[in-house]
Coordinates of C-alpha atoms in Angstrom, one line a residue:
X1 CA -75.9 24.4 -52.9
X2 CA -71.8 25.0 -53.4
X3 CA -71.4 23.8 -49.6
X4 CA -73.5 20.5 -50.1
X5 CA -71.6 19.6 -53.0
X6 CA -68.4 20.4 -51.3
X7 CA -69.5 18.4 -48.6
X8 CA -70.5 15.4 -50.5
X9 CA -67.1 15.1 -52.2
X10 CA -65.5 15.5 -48.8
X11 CA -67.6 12.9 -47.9
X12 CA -66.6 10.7 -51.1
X13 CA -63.2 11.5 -50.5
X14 CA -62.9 10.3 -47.1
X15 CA -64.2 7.5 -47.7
X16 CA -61.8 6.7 -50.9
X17 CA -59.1 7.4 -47.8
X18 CA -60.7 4.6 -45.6
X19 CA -61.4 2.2 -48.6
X20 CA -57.8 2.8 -50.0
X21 CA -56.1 3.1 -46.9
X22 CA -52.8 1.0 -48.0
X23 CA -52.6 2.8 -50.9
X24 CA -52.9 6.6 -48.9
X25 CA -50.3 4.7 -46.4
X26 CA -47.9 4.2 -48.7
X27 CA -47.8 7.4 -50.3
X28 CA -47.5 8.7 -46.6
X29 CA -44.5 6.4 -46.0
X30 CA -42.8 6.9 -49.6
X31 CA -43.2 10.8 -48.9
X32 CA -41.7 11.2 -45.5
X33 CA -38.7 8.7 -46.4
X34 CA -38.1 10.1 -50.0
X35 CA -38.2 13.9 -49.1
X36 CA -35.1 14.3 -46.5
X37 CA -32.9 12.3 -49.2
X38 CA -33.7 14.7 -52.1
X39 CA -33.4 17.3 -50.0
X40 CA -29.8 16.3 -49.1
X41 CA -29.0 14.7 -52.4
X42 CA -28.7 11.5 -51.2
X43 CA -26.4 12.2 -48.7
X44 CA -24.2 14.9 -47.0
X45 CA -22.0 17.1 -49.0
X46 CA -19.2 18.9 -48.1
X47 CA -17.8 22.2 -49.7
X48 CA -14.0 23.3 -50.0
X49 CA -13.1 26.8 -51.6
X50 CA -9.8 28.0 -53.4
X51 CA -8.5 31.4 -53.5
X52 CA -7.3 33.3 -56.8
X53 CA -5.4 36.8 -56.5
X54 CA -5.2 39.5 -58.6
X55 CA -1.9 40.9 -58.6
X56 CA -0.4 43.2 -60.3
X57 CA -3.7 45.0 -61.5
X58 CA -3.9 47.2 -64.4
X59 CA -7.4 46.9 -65.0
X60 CA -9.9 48.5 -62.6
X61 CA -11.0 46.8 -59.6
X62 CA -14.5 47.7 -60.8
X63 CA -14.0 45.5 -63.6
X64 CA -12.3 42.6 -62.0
X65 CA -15.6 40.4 -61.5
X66 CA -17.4 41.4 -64.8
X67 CA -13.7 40.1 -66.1
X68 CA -13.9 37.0 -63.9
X69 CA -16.9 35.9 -64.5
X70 CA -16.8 36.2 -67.8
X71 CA -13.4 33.8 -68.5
X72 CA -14.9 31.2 -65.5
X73 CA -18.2 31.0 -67.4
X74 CA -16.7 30.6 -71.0
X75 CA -16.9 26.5 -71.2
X76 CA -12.9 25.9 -70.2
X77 CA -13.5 25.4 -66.5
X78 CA -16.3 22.9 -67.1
X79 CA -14.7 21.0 -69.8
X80 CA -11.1 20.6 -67.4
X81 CA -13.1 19.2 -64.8
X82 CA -15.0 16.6 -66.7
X83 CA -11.8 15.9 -68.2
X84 CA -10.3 15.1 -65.3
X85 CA -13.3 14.1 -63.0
X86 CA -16.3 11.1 -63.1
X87 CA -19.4 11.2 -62.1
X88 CA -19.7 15.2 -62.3
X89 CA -22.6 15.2 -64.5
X90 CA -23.0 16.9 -67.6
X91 CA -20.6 20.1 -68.7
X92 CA -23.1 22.1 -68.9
X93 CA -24.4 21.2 -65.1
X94 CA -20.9 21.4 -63.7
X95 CA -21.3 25.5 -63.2
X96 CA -22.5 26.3 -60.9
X97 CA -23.8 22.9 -59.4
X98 CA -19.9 21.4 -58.6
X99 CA -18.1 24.4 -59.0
X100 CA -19.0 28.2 -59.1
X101 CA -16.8 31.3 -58.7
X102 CA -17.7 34.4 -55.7
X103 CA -16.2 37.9 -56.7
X104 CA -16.9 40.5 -53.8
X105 CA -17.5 44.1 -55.6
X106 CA -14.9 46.1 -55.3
X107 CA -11.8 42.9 -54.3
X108 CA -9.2 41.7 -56.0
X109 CA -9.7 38.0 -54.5
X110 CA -11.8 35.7 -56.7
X111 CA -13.0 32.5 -54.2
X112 CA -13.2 29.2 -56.5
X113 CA -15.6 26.9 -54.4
X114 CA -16.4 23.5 -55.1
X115 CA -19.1 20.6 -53.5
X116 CA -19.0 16.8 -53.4
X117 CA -19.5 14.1 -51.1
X118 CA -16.5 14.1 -49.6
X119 CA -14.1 17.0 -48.2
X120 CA -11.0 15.3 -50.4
X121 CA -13.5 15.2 -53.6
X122 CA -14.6 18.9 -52.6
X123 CA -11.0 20.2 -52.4
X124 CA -10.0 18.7 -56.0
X125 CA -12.9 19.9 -57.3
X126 CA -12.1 23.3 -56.5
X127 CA -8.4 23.5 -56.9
X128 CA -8.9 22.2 -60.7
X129 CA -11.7 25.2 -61.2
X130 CA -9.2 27.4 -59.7
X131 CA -5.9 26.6 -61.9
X132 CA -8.1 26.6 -65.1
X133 CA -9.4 29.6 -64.0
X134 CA -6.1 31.4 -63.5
X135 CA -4.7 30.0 -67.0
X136 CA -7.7 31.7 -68.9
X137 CA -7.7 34.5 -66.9
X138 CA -3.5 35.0 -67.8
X139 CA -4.4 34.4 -71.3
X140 CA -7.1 37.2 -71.8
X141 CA -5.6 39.6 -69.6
X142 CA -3.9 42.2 -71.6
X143 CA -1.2 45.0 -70.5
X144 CA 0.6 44.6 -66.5
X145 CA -2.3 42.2 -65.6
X146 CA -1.5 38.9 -63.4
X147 CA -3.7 36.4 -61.5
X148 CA -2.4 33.6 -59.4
X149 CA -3.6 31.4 -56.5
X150 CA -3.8 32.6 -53.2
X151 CA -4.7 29.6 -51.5
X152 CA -5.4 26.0 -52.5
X153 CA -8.4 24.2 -51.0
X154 CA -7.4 21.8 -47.9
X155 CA -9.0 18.1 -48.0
X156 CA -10.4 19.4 -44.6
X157 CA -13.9 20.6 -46.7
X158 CA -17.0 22.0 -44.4
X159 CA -19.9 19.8 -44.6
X160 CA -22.9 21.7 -46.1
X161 CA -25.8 22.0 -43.7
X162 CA -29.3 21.7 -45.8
X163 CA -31.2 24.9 -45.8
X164 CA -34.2 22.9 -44.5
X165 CA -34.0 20.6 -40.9
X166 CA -34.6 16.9 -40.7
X167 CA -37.4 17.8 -38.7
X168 CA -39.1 20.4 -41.7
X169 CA -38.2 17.7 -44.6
X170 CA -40.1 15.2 -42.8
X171 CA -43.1 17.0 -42.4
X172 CA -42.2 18.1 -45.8
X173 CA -42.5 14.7 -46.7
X174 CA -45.6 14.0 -45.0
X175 CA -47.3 16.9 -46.7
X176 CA -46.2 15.4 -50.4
X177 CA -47.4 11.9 -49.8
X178 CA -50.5 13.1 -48.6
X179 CA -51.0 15.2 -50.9
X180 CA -49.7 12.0 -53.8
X181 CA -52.2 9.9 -51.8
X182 CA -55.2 12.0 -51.9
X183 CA -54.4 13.2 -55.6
X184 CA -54.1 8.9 -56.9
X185 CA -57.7 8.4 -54.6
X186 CA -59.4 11.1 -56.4
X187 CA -58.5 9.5 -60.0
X188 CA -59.8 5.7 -59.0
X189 CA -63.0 7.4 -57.3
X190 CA -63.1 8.9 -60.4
X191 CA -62.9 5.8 -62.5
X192 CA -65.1 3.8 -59.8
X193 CA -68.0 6.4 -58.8
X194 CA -68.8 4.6 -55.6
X195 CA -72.3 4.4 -54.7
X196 CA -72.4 5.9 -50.7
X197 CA -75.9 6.5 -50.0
X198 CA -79.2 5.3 -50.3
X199 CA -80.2 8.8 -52.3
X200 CA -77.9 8.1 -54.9
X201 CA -78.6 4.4 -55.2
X202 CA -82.3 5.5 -56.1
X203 CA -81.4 7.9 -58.4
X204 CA -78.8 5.6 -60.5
X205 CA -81.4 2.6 -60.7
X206 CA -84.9 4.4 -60.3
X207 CA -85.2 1.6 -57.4
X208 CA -86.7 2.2 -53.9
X209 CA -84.8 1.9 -50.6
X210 CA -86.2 -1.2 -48.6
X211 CA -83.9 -0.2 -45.7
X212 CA -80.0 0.0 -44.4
X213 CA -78.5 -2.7 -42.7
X214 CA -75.2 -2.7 -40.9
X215 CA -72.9 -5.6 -41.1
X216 CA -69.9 -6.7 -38.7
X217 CA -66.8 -7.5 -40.8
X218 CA -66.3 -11.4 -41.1
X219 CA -63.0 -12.4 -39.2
X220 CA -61.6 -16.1 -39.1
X221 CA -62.6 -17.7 -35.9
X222 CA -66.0 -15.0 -35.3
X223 CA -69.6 -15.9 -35.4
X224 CA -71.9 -13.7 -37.0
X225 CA -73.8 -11.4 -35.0
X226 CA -77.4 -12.9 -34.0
X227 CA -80.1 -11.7 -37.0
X228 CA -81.9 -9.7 -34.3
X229 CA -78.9 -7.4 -33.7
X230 CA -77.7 -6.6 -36.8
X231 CA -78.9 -3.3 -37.7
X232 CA -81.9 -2.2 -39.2
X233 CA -82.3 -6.0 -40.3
X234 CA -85.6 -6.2 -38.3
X235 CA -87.1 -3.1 -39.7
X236 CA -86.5 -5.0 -43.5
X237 CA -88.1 -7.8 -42.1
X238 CA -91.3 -5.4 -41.0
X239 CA -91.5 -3.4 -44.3
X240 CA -91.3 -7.2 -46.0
X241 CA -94.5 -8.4 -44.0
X242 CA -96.2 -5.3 -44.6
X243 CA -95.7 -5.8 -48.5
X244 CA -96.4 -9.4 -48.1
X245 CA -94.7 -11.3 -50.9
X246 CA -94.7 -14.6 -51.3
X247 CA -91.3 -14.8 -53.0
X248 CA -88.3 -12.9 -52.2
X249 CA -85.1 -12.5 -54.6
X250 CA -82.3 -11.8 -52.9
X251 CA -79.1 -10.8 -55.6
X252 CA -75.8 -8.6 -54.9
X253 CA -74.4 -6.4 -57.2
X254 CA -70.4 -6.7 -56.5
X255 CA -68.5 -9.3 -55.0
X256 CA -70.8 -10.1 -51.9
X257 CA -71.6 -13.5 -52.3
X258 CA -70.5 -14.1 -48.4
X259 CA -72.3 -10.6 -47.5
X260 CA -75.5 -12.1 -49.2
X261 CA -75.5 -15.8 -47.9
X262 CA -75.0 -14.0 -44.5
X263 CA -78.2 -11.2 -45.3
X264 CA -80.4 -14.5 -46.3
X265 CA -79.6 -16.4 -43.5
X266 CA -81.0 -13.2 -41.4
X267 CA -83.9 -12.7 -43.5
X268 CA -84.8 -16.4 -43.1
X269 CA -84.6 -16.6 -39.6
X270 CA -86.3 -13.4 -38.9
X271 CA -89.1 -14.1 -40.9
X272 CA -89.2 -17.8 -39.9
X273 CA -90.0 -16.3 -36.1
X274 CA -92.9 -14.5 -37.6
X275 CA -94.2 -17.5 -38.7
X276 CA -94.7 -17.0 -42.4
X277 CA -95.0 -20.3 -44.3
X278 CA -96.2 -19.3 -47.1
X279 CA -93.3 -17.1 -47.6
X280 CA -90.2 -18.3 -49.6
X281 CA -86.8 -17.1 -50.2
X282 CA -84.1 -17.4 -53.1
X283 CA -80.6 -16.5 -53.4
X284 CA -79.7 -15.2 -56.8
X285 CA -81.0 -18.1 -58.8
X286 CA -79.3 -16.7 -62.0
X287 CA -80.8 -15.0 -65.3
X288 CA -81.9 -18.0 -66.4
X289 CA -84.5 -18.8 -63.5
X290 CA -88.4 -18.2 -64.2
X291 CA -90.6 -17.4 -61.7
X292 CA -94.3 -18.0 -62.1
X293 CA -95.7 -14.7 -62.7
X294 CA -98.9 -15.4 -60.8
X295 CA -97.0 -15.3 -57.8
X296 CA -96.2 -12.2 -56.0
X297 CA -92.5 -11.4 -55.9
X298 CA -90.2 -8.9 -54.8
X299 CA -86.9 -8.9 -55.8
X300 CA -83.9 -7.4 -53.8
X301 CA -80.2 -5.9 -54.7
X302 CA -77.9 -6.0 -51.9
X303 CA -76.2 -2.7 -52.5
X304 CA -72.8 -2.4 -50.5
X305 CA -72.1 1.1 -49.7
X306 CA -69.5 2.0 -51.9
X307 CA -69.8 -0.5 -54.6
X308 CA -69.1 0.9 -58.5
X309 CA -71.9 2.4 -60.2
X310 CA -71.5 0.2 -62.9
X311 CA -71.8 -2.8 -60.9
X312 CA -75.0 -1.4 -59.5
X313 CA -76.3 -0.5 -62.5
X314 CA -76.1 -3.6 -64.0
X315 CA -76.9 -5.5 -60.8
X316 CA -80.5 -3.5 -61.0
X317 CA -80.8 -4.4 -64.5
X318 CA -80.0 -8.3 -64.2
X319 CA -83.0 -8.8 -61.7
X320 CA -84.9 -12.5 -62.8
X321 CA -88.6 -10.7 -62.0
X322 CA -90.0 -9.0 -63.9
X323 CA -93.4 -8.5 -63.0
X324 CA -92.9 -8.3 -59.4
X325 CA -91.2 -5.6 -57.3
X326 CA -88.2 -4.4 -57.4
X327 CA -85.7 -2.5 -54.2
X328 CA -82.3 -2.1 -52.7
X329 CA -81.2 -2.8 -50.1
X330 CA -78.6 -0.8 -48.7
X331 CA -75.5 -2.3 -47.3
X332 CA -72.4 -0.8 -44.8
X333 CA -70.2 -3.3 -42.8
X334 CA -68.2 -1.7 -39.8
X335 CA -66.0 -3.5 -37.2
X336 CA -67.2 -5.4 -34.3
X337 CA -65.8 -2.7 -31.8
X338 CA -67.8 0.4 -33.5
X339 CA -71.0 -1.6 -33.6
X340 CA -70.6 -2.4 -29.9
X341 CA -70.1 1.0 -28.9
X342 CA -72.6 2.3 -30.8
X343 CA -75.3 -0.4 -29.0
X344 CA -73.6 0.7 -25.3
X345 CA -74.2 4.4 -26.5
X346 CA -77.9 3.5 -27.3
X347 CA -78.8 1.8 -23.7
X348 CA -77.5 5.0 -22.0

């Protein structure tokens, strides 16, 4: 039971992948070229580090980066370099995303690093952390304590490679949109409950099943295919003789007015080489029609597979006879290539 119903909404899903197949493409497309440029921040970014000495050292060299850290995390270092610097983002952002301090245990040499876009940018960045750094250092240190720089940063900053390849964010990338594409086609399959088979069809309207017809899409400049080879459209025409109205209804439920004309047309020439005179048919003549009740009927709702259940629903409901009988018939258009192949797979 667990693995049909899986397999049903894998079913439903797929086809919200087919139907929605821009949208799915476009969330494919906004993933893979949207992914590498957060990963990179919009762009490369290079890193340039100053060096800060300890020297002469009271203190013990244990306590050097508990001391460190301490004085470059107290709110002096970030508030000197958005003093002095744009478009560094928010103080409290500045440490450690611009600017961050590396102690090794047991060293006297405190490495001031900084990041931008630019090696020039990067360099400034970290020579500004650096002298604040050394100022509040010299002003908390207490007893034969010292701190000076070492080293300034050189404008010649290394670029920062990304921790993940072009080749990894791209598929990345992929991987989000997909998942973005299938997550946005879930919630309008939601909100649209297609119908997709003839099974559920009969259980949202209570209708029978007359049969399932296949359709080639309509393309500018193509001819519909000949009645006789559309698809199951000759075994309708069978089960309609067998009945034997004299009056058949044909209404949509959707936008298929061209879908319907095109059904009628097939109908009526089918029918017409079965010689049935007596036998008339009508295309959706409204809610307001009245047919004479004396006269059998049968009234038909062109379903197109995967049409709202709403529509159908009210499609179902709208039908002009109400005496007479009442079916679906089931609806799926394909492309011209598919249908042809299927027919060349049948002769084999």
């Amino acid at each position: 039971m667990i693995s049909a119903v899986a397999g049903d909404a894998l079913d439903t899903l797929w086809w919200g992948v087919r139907h929605f197949g821009l949208l799915f493409l476009g969330c494919l497309v906004a993933g893979v070229a949207t992914f590498p440029l957060i990963v990179t921040r919009g762009g490369p970014a290079y890193e340039a580090s100053a060096l800060v000495v300890a020297h002469p050292l009271d203190m013990a060299i244990a306590e050097v980066p508990g001391f460190a850290r301490a004085q470059f995390d107290d709110g002096a270092v970030a508030g000197a370099i958005a003093a002095q610097f744009h478009n560094v983002g928010a103080p409290d952002e500045i440490v450690p995303d611009r600017v961050w301090l590396t102690v090794e245990p047991d060293s006297i040499v405190l490495r001031v690093s900084g990041q931008a876009s630019s090696g020039p940018v990067a360099a400034d960045l970290a020579n500004a952390a650096a002298a604040t750094l050394v100022a509040e250092l010299n002003r908390a240190a207490t007893g034969g304590d010292s701190f000076q720089l070492q080293s300034p940063a050189l404008p010649s900053a290394t670029e920062v490679r990304s921790p993940v390849g072009t080749a990894v964010a791209v598929g990345l990338g992929a991987g989000a949109g997909i998942a973005l594409g299938l997550a946005l086609i879930a919630v309008l399959l939601l909100v649209r409950r297609p119908v997709l088979d003839a099974a559920d069809a009969t259980e949202i309207t209570g209708l029978p099943v007359l049969g399932t017809i296949t359709l080639s899409q309509l393309r500018s400049g193509r001819h519909p295919a000949p009645p006789a080879e559309i698809p199951g459209m000759v075994a309708v025409c069978r089960r309609l003789l067998t009945t034997g109205p004299r009056v058949v209804v044909l209404t949509s439920a959707g936008r298929a007015d061209a879908r319907r004309r095109q059904v009628l047309v097939a109908l009526a020439a089918l029918l017409g080489q079965a010689r049935k005179p007596d036998l008339t048919l009508v295309e959706d003549p409204g809610p307001s029609a009245v047919l004479d009740p004396a006269v059998s009927s049968t009234s038909i709702v062109l379903v197109p597979i995967g049409v709202s259940e709403r529509a159908l629903r009210s499609a179902a409901t709208a039908t002009t006879i109400r005496s007479g009988s009442r079916q679906l018939l089931m609806m799926r258009t394909e492309l011209v290539g598919r249908q042809r192949l299927r027919r060349g797979r049948g002769r084999r």
